[in-house]
mmCIF file of C-alpha atoms in Angstrom:
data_model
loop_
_atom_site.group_PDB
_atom_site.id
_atom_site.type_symbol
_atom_site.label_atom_id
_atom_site.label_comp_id
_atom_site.label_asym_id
_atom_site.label_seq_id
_atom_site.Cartn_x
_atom_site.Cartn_y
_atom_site.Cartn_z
ATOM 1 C CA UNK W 1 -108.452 -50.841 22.804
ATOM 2 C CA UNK W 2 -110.113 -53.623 25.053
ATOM 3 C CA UNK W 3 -111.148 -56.502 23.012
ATOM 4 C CA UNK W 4 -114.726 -56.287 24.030
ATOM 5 C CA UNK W 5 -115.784 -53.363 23.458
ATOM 6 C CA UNK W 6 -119.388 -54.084 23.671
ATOM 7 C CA UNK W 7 -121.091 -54.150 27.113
ATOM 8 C CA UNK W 8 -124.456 -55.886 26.802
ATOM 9 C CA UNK W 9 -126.307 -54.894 30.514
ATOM 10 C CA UNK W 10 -126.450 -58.454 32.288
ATOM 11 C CA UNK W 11 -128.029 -57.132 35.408
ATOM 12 C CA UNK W 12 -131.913 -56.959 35.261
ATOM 13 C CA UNK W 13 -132.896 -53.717 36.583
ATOM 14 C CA UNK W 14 -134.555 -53.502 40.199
ATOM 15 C CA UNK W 15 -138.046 -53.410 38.832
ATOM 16 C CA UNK W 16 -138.713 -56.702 36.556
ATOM 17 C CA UNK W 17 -142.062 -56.338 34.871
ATOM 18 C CA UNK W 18 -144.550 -59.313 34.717
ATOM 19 C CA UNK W 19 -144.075 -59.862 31.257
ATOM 20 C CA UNK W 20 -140.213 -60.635 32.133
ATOM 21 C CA UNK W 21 -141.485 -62.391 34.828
ATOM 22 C CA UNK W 22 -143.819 -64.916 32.883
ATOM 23 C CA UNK W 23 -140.909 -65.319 30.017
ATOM 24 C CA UNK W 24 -138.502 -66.398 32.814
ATOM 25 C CA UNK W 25 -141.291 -68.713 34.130
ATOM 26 C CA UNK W 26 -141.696 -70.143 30.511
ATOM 27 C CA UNK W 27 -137.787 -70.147 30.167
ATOM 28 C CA UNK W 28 -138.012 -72.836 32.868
ATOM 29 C CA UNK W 29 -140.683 -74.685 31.837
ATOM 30 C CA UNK W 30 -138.753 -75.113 28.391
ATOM 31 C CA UNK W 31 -135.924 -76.454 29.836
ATOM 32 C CA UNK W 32 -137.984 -78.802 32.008
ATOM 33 C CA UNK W 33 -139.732 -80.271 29.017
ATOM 34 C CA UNK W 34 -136.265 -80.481 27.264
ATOM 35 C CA UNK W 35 -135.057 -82.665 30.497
ATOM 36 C CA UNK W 36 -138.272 -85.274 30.285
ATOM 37 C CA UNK W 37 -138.550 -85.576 26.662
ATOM 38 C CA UNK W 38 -134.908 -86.043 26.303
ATOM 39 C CA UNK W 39 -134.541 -88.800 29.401
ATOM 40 C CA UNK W 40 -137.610 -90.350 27.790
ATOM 41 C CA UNK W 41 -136.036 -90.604 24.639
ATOM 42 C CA UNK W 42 -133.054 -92.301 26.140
ATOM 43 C CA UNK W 43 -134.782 -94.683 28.273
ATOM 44 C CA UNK W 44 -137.498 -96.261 25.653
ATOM 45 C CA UNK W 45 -134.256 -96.851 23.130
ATOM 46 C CA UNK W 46 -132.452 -98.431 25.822
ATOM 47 C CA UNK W 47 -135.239 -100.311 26.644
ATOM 48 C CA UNK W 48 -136.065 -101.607 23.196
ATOM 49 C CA UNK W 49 -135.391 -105.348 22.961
ATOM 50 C CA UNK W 50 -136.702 -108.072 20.650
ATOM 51 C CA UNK W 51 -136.083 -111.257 19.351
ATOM 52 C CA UNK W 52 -137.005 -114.091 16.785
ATOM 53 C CA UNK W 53 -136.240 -117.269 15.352
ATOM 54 C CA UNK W 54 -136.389 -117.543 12.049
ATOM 55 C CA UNK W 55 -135.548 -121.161 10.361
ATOM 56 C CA UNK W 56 -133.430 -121.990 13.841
ATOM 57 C CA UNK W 57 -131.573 -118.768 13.858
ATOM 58 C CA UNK W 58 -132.395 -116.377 16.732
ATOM 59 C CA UNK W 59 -132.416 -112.713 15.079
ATOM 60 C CA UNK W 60 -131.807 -110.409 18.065
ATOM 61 C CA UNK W 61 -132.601 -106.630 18.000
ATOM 62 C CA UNK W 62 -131.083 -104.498 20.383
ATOM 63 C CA UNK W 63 -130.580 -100.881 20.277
ATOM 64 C CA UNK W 64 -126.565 -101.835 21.044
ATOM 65 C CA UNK W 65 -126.401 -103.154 17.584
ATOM 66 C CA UNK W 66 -126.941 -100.464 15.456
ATOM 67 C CA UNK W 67 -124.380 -97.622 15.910
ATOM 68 C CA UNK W 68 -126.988 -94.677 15.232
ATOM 69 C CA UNK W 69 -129.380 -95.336 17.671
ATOM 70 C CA UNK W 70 -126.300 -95.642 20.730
ATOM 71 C CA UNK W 71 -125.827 -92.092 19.369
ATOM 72 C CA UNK W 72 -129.731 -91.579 19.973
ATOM 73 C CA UNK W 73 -128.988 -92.535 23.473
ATOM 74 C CA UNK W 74 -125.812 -90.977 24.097
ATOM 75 C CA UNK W 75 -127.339 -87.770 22.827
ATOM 76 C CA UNK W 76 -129.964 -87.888 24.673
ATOM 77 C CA UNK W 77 -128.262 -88.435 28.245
ATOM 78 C CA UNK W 78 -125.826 -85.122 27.048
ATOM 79 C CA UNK W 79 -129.242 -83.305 26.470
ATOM 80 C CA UNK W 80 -131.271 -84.485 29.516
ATOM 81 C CA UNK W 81 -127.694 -83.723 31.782
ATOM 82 C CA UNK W 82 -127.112 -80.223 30.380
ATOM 83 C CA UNK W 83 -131.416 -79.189 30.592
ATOM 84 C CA UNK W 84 -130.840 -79.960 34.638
ATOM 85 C CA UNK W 85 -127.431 -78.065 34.535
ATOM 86 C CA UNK W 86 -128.680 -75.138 32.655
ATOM 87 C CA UNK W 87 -131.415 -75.130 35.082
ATOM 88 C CA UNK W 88 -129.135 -74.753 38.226
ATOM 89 C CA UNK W 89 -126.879 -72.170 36.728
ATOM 90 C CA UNK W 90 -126.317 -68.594 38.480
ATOM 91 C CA UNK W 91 -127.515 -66.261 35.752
ATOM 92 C CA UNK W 92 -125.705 -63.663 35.056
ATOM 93 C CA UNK W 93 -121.922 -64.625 34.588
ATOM 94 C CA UNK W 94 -122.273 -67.553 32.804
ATOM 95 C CA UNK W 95 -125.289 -66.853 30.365
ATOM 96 C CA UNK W 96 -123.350 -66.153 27.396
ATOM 97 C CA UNK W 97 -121.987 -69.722 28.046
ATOM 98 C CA UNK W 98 -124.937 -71.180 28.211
ATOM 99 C CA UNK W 99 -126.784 -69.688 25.316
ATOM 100 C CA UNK W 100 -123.756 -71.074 23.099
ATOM 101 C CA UNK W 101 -123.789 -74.356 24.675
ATOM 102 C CA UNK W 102 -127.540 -74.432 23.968
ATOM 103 C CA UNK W 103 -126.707 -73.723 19.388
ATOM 104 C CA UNK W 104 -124.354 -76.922 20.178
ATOM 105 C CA UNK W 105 -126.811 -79.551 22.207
ATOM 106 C CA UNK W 106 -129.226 -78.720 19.974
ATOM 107 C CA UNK W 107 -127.264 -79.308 17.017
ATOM 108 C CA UNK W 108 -126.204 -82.795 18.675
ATOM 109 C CA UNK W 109 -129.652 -83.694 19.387
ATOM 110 C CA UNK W 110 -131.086 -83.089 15.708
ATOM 111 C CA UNK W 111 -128.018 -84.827 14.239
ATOM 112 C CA UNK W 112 -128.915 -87.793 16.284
ATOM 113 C CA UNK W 113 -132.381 -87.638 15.435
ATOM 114 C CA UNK W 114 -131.440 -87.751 11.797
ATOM 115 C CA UNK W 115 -129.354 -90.805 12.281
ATOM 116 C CA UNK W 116 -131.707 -92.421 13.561
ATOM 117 C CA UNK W 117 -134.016 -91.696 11.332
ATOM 118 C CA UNK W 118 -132.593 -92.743 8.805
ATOM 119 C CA UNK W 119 -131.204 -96.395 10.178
ATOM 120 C CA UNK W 120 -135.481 -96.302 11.275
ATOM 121 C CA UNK W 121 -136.136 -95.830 7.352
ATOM 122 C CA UNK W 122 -133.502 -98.304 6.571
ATOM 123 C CA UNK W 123 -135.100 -101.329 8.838
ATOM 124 C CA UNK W 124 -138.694 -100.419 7.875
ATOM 125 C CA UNK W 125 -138.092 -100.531 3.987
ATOM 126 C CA UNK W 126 -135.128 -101.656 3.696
ATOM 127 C CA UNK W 127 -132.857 -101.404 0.451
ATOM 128 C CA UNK W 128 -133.257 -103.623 -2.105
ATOM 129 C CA UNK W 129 -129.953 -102.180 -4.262
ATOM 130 C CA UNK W 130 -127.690 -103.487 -1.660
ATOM 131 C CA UNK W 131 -129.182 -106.281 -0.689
ATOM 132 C CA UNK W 132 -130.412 -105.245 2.320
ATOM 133 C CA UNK W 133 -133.917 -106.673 3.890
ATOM 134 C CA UNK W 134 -136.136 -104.739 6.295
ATOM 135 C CA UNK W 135 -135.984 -106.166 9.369
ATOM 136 C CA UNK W 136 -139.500 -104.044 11.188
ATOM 137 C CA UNK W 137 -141.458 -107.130 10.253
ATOM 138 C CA UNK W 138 -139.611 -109.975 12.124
ATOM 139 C CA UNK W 139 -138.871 -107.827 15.196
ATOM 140 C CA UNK W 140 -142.088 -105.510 14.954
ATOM 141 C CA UNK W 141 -141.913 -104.526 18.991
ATOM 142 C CA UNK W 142 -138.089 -103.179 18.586
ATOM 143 C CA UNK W 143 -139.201 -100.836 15.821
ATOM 144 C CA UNK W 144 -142.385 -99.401 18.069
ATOM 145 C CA UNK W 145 -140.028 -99.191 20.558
ATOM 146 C CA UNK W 146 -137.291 -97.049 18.394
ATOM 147 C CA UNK W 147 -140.447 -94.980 16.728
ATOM 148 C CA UNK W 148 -141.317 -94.199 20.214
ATOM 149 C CA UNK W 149 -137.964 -93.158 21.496
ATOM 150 C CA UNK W 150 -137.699 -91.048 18.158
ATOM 151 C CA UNK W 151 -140.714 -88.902 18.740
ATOM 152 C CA UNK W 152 -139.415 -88.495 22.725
ATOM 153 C CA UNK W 153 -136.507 -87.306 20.928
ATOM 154 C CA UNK W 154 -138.485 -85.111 18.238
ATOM 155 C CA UNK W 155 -140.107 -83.320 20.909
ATOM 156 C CA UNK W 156 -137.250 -82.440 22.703
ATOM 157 C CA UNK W 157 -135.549 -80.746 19.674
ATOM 158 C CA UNK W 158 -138.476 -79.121 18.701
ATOM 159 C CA UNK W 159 -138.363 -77.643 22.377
ATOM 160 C CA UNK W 160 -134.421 -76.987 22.635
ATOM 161 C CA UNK W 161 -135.313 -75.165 19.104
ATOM 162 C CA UNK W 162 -137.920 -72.460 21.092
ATOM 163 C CA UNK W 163 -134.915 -72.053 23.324
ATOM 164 C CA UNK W 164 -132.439 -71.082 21.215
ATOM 165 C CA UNK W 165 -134.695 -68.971 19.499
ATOM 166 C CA UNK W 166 -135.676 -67.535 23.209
ATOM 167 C CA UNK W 167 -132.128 -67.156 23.723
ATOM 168 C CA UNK W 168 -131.319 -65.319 20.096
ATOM 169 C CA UNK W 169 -134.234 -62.818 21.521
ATOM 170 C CA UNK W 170 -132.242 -62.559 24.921
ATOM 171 C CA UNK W 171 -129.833 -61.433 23.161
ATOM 172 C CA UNK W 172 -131.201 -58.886 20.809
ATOM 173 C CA UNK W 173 -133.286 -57.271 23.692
ATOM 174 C CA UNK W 174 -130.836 -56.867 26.715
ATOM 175 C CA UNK W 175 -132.975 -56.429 29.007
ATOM 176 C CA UNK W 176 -134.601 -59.792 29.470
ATOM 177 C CA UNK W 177 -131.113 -61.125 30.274
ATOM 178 C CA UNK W 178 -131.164 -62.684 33.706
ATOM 179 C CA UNK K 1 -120.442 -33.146 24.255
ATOM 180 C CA UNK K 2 -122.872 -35.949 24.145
ATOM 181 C CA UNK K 3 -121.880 -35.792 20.502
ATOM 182 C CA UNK K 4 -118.500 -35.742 20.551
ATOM 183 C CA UNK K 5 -118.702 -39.289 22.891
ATOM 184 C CA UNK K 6 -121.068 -40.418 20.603
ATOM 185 C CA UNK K 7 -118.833 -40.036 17.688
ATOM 186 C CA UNK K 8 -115.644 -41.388 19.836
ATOM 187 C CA UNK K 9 -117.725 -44.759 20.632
ATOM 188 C CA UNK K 10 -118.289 -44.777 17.087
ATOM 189 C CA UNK K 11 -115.111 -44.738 16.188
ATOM 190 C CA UNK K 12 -113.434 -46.650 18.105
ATOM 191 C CA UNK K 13 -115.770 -49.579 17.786
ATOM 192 C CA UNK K 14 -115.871 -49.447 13.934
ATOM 193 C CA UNK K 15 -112.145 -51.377 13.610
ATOM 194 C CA UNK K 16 -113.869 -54.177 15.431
ATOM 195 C CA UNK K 17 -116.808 -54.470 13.617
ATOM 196 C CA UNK K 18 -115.121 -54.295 10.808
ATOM 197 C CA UNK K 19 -113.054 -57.139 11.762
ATOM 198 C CA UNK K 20 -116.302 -58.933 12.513
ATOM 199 C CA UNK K 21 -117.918 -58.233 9.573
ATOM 200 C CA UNK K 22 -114.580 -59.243 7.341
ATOM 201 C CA UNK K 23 -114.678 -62.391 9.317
ATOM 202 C CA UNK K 24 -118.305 -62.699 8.873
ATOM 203 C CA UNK K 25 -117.822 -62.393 4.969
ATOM 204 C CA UNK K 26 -115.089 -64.432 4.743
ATOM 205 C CA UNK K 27 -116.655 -67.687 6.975
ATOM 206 C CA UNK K 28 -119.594 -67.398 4.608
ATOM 207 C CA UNK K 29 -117.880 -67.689 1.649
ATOM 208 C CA UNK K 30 -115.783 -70.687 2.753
ATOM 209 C CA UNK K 31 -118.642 -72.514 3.853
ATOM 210 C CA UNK K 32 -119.986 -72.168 0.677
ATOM 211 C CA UNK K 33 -117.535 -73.368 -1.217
ATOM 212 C CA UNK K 34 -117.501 -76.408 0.986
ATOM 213 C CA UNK K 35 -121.242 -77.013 1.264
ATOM 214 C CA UNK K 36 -121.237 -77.422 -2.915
ATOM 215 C CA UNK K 37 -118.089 -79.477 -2.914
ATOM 216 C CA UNK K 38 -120.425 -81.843 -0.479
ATOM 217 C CA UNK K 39 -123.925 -81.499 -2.787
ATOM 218 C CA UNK K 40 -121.339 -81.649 -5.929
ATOM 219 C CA UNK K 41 -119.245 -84.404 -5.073
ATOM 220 C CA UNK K 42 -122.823 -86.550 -3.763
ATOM 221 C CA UNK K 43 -124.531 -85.628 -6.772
ATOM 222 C CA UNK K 44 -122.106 -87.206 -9.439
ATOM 223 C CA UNK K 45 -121.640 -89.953 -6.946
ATOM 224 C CA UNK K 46 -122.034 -93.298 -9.306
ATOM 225 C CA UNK K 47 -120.753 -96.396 -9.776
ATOM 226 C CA UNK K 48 -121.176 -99.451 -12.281
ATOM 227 C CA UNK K 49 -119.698 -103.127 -12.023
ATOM 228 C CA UNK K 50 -119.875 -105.589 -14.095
ATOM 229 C CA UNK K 51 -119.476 -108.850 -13.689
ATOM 230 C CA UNK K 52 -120.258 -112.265 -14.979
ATOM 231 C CA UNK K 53 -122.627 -114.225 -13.079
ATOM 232 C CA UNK K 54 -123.350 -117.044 -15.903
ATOM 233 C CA UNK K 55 -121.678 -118.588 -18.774
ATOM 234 C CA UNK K 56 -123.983 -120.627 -20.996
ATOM 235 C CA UNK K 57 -121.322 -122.558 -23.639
ATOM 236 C CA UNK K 58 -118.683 -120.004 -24.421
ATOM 237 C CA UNK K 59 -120.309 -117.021 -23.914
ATOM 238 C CA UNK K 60 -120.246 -115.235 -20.309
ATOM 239 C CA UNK K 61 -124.029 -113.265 -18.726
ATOM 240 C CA UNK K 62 -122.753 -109.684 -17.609
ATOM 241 C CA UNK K 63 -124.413 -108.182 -15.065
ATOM 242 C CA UNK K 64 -124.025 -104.594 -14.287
ATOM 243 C CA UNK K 65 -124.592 -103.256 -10.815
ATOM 244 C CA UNK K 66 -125.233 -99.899 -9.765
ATOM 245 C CA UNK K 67 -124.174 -97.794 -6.672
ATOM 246 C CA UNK K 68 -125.452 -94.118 -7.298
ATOM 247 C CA UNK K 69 -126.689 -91.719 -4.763
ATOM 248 C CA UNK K 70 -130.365 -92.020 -5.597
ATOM 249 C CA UNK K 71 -130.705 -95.535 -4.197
ATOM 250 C CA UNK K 72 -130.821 -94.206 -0.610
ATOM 251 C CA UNK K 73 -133.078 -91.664 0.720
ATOM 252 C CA UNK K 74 -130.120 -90.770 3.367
ATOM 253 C CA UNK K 75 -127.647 -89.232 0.135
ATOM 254 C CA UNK K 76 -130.796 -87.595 -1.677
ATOM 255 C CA UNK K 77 -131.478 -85.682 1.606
ATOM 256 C CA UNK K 78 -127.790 -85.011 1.812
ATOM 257 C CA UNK K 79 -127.587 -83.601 -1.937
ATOM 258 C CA UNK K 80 -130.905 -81.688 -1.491
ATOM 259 C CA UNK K 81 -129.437 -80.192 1.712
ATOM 260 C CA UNK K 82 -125.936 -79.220 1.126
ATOM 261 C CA UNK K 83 -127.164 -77.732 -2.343
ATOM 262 C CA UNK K 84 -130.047 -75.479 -0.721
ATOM 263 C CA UNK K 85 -127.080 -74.377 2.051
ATOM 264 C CA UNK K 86 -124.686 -73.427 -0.887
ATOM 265 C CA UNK K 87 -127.601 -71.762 -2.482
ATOM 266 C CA UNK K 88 -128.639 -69.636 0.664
ATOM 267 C CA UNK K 89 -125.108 -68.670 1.436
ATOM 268 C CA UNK K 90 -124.237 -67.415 -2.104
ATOM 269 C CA UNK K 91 -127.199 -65.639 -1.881
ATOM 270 C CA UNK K 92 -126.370 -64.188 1.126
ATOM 271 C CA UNK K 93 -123.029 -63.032 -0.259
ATOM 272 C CA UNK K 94 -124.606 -61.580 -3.584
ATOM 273 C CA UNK K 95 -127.634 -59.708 -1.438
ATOM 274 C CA UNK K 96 -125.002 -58.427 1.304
ATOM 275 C CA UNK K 97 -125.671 -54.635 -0.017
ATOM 276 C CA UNK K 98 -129.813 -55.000 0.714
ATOM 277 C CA UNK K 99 -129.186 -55.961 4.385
ATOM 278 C CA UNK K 100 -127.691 -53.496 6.564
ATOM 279 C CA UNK K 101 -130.819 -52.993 8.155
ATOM 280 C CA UNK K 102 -131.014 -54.480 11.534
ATOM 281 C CA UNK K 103 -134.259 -55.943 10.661
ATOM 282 C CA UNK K 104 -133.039 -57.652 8.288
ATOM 283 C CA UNK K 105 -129.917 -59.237 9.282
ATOM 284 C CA UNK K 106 -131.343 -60.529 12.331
ATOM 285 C CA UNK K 107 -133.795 -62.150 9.691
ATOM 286 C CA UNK K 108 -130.481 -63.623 8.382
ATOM 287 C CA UNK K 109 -129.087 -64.932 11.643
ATOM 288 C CA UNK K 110 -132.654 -67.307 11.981
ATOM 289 C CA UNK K 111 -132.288 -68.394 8.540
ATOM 290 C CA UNK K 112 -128.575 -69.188 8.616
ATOM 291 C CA UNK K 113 -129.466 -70.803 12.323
ATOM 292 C CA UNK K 114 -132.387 -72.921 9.766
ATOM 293 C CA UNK K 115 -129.550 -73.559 7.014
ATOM 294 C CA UNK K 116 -126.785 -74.999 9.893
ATOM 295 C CA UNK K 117 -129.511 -77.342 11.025
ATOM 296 C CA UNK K 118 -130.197 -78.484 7.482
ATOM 297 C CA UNK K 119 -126.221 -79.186 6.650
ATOM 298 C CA UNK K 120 -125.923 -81.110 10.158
ATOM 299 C CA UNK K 121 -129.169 -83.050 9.630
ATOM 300 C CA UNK K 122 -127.929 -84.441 6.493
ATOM 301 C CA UNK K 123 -124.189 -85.198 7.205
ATOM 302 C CA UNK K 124 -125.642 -86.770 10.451
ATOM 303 C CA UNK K 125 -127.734 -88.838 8.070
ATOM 304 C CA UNK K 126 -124.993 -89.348 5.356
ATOM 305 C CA UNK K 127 -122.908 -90.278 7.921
ATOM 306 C CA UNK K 128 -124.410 -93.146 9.228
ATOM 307 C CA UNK K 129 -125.597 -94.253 5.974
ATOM 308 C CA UNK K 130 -121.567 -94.580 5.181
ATOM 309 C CA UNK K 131 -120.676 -95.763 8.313
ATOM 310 C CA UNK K 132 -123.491 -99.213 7.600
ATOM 311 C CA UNK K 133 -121.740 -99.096 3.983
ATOM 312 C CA UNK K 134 -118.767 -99.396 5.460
ATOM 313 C CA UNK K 135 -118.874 -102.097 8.252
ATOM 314 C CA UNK K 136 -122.312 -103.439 7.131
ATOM 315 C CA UNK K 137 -124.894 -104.843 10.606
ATOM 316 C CA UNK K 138 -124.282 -108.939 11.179
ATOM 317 C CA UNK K 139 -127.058 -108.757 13.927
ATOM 318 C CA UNK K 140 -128.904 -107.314 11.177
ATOM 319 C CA UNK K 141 -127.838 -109.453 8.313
ATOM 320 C CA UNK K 142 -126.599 -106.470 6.429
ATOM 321 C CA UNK K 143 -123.203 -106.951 4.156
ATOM 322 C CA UNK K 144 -121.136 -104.075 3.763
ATOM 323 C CA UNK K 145 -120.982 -102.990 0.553
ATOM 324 C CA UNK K 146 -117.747 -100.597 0.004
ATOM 325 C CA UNK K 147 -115.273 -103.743 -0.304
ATOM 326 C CA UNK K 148 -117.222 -104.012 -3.853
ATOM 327 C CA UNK K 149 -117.657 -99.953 -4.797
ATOM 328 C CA UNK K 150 -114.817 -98.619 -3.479
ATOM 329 C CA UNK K 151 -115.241 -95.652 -5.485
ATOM 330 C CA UNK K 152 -118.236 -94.963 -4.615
ATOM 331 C CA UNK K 153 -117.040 -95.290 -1.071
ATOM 332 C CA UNK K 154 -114.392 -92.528 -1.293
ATOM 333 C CA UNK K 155 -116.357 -90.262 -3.310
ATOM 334 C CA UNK K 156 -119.124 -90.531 -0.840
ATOM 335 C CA UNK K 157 -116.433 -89.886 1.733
ATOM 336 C CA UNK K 158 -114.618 -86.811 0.616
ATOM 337 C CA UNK K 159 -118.226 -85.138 0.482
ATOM 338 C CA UNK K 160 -119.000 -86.299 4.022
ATOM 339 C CA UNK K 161 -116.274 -84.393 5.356
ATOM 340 C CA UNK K 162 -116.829 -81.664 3.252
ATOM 341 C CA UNK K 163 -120.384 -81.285 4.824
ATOM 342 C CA UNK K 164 -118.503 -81.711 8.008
ATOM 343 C CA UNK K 165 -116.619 -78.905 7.470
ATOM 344 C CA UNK K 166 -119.046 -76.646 6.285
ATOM 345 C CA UNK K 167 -121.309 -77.558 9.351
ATOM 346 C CA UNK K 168 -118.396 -76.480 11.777
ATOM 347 C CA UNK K 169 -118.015 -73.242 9.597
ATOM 348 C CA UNK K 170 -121.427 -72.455 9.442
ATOM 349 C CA UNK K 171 -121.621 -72.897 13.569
ATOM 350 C CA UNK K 172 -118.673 -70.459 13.818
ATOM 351 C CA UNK K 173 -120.605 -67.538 11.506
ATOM 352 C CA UNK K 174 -123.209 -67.904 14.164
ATOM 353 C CA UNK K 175 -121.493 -67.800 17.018
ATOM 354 C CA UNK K 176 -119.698 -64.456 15.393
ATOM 355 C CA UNK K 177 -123.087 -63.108 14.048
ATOM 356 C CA UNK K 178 -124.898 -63.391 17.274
ATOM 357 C CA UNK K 179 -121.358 -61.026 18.197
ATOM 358 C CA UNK K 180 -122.049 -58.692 15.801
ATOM 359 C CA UNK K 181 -125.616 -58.142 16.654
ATOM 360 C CA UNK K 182 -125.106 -57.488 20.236
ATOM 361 C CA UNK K 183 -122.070 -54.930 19.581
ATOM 362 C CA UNK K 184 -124.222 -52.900 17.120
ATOM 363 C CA UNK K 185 -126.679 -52.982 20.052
ATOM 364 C CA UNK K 186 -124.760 -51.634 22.167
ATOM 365 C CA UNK K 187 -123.266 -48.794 19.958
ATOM 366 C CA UNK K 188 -126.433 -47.540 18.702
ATOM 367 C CA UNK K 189 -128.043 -47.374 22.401
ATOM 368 C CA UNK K 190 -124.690 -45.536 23.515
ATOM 369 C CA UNK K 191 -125.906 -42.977 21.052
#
């Protein structure tokens, strides 16, 4: 018995119908807006620098410093690398690849959203039980900066979320497979 | 003839999806145990010290401090998440008999693809939560805090990985459901 057994079509018959047409348009377009909102994100948090001086010590914020949001970044890169990969890919051998690569990057991405969300939460309010003081109001243009980045970053999960989904209805409906 | 093909697809495909469903079951339940170990462990996650910080003649000022789980947003989320994921997946496991429809388990793929993202959202939040516990942020003039609730530290710990775990499971029972859904595609369009 082959291990396989089930042979999903991956060729698109001859005659593609406009409505396949326009989904593989908008398949593009999602993975475009994936790729800008992900390099976005990754720029304006490694752009995000500020400093003061409070009683004669400097307090420096960079986004180097804080563990979560180099994941932010990291993350990011992955994503915005793997949108233009995906984009280039021939179609039909490596499609069942992709779609499972796509569960994964958008699992990294939304882990490293939540990170950084919660180091964001962490430096705006701060925690008084351990003794730890918000730090948003002596370096006020590093935490625009990281709010900025995070929506970037918001946007391109919420978009890497309508292509799994497009992917999960790939799937189910064989014949929109490229 | 077209019926006796039929039938022989039929057949022969049912030892896999059997296996597939078996495996199905079996990931389910073992990422529910370990997404309630997580929301379990989290949730009784408390610590008290006391120590003096005075003495006024002979007799010493205690102060108790507290490290529970409900002083940062970061564990609550964590808690709330892990327990909704143990929730879903039991009841997943208890309604198995209502959902052989096709319908309806690809209604259970979305929501398990909903549940995964919960579970990694909150470990990823958990996690570095513990990891500024652990090391504390000098740029940020943060002191760690697990050199004084070690504990609290471990406990936390153990459920992190936990949640870990059950986030790699609960990636694996999609990967194998999006399988299954495809093959029963196929067998029911061979038909």
């Amino acid at each position: 018995m082959r291990l396989f057994k089930c042979r999903v079509p991956i060729a698109a018959p001859c005659s593609i119908t406009k409505m396949v047409k326009s989904f593989r348009v908008l398949y593009l377009l999602l993975r475009l807006l994936a790729a800008a909102a992900a390099l976005s994100a990754a720029i304006v948090m490694a752009t995000s620098h500020d400093s003061t001086t409070l009683l004669g010590i400097t307090l420096e914020a960079k986004f180097q410093y804080n563990p979560a949001f180099e994941f932010l970044v990291i993350a990011n890169g992955i994503g915005f690398c793997y949108s233009l990969i995906a984009l280039f890919i021939p179609s039909s051998l490596l499609s069942r690849l992709v779609i499972m690569f796509d569960v994964i990057i958008a699992m990294l991405l939304t882990a490293a959203i939540a990170a950084a969300g919660a180091m964001a939460q962490l430096g705006k309010n701060g925690n008084t039980h351990a003794g730890w003081l918000p730090v948003c109001d002596q370096v006020p243009n590093f935490c625009d900066h990281a709010m900025g980045a995070m929506i970037c970053a918001l946007v391109g999960v919420v978009t890497y979320l309508l292509i799994v989904l497009y992917d999960v209805h790939m799937l189910l409906s064989p014949k929109l497979l490229p | 003839m077209a019926d006796e093909n039929g039938k022989q697809t039929e057949t022969e495909s049912r030892p896999w999806h059997q296996t597939v469903t078996l495996l199905l079951v079996s990931l389910r339940l073992a990422a529910l145990v370990a997404t309630s170990t997580a929301a379990g462990l989290m949730a009784f996650n408390k610590e008290t010290k006391t120590v003096t910080v005075a003495v006024v003649g002979t007799n010493p000022i205690l102060q108790s401090f507290t490290a529970a789980f409900q002083q940062t947003p970061a564990f609550v989320y964590f808690v709330l998440a892990n327990a909704i994921a143990s929730l879903y997946n039991l009841l997943a496991m208890l309604l198995r008999p209502c959902l052989k429809n096709r319908g309806r388990q690809v209604l259970v793929h979305l929501l398990d693809m909903v549940v995964f993202a919960l579970v990694v959202t909150g470990a990823a939040a958990a996690a570095s939560m513990a990891e500024l516990g652990k090391n504390g942020n000098k740029y940020a003039r943060w002191n760690p805090i697990c050199d004084r609730f070690e504990a609290f530290c471990i406990r936390g710990g153990v459920a992190l990985v936990a949640a870990f775990i059950g986030a790699v499971l609960l990636l694996l029972m999609n990967a194998l459901s999006v399988v299954g859904l495809t093959c029963k595609n196929v067998t029911s369009n061979n038909n």
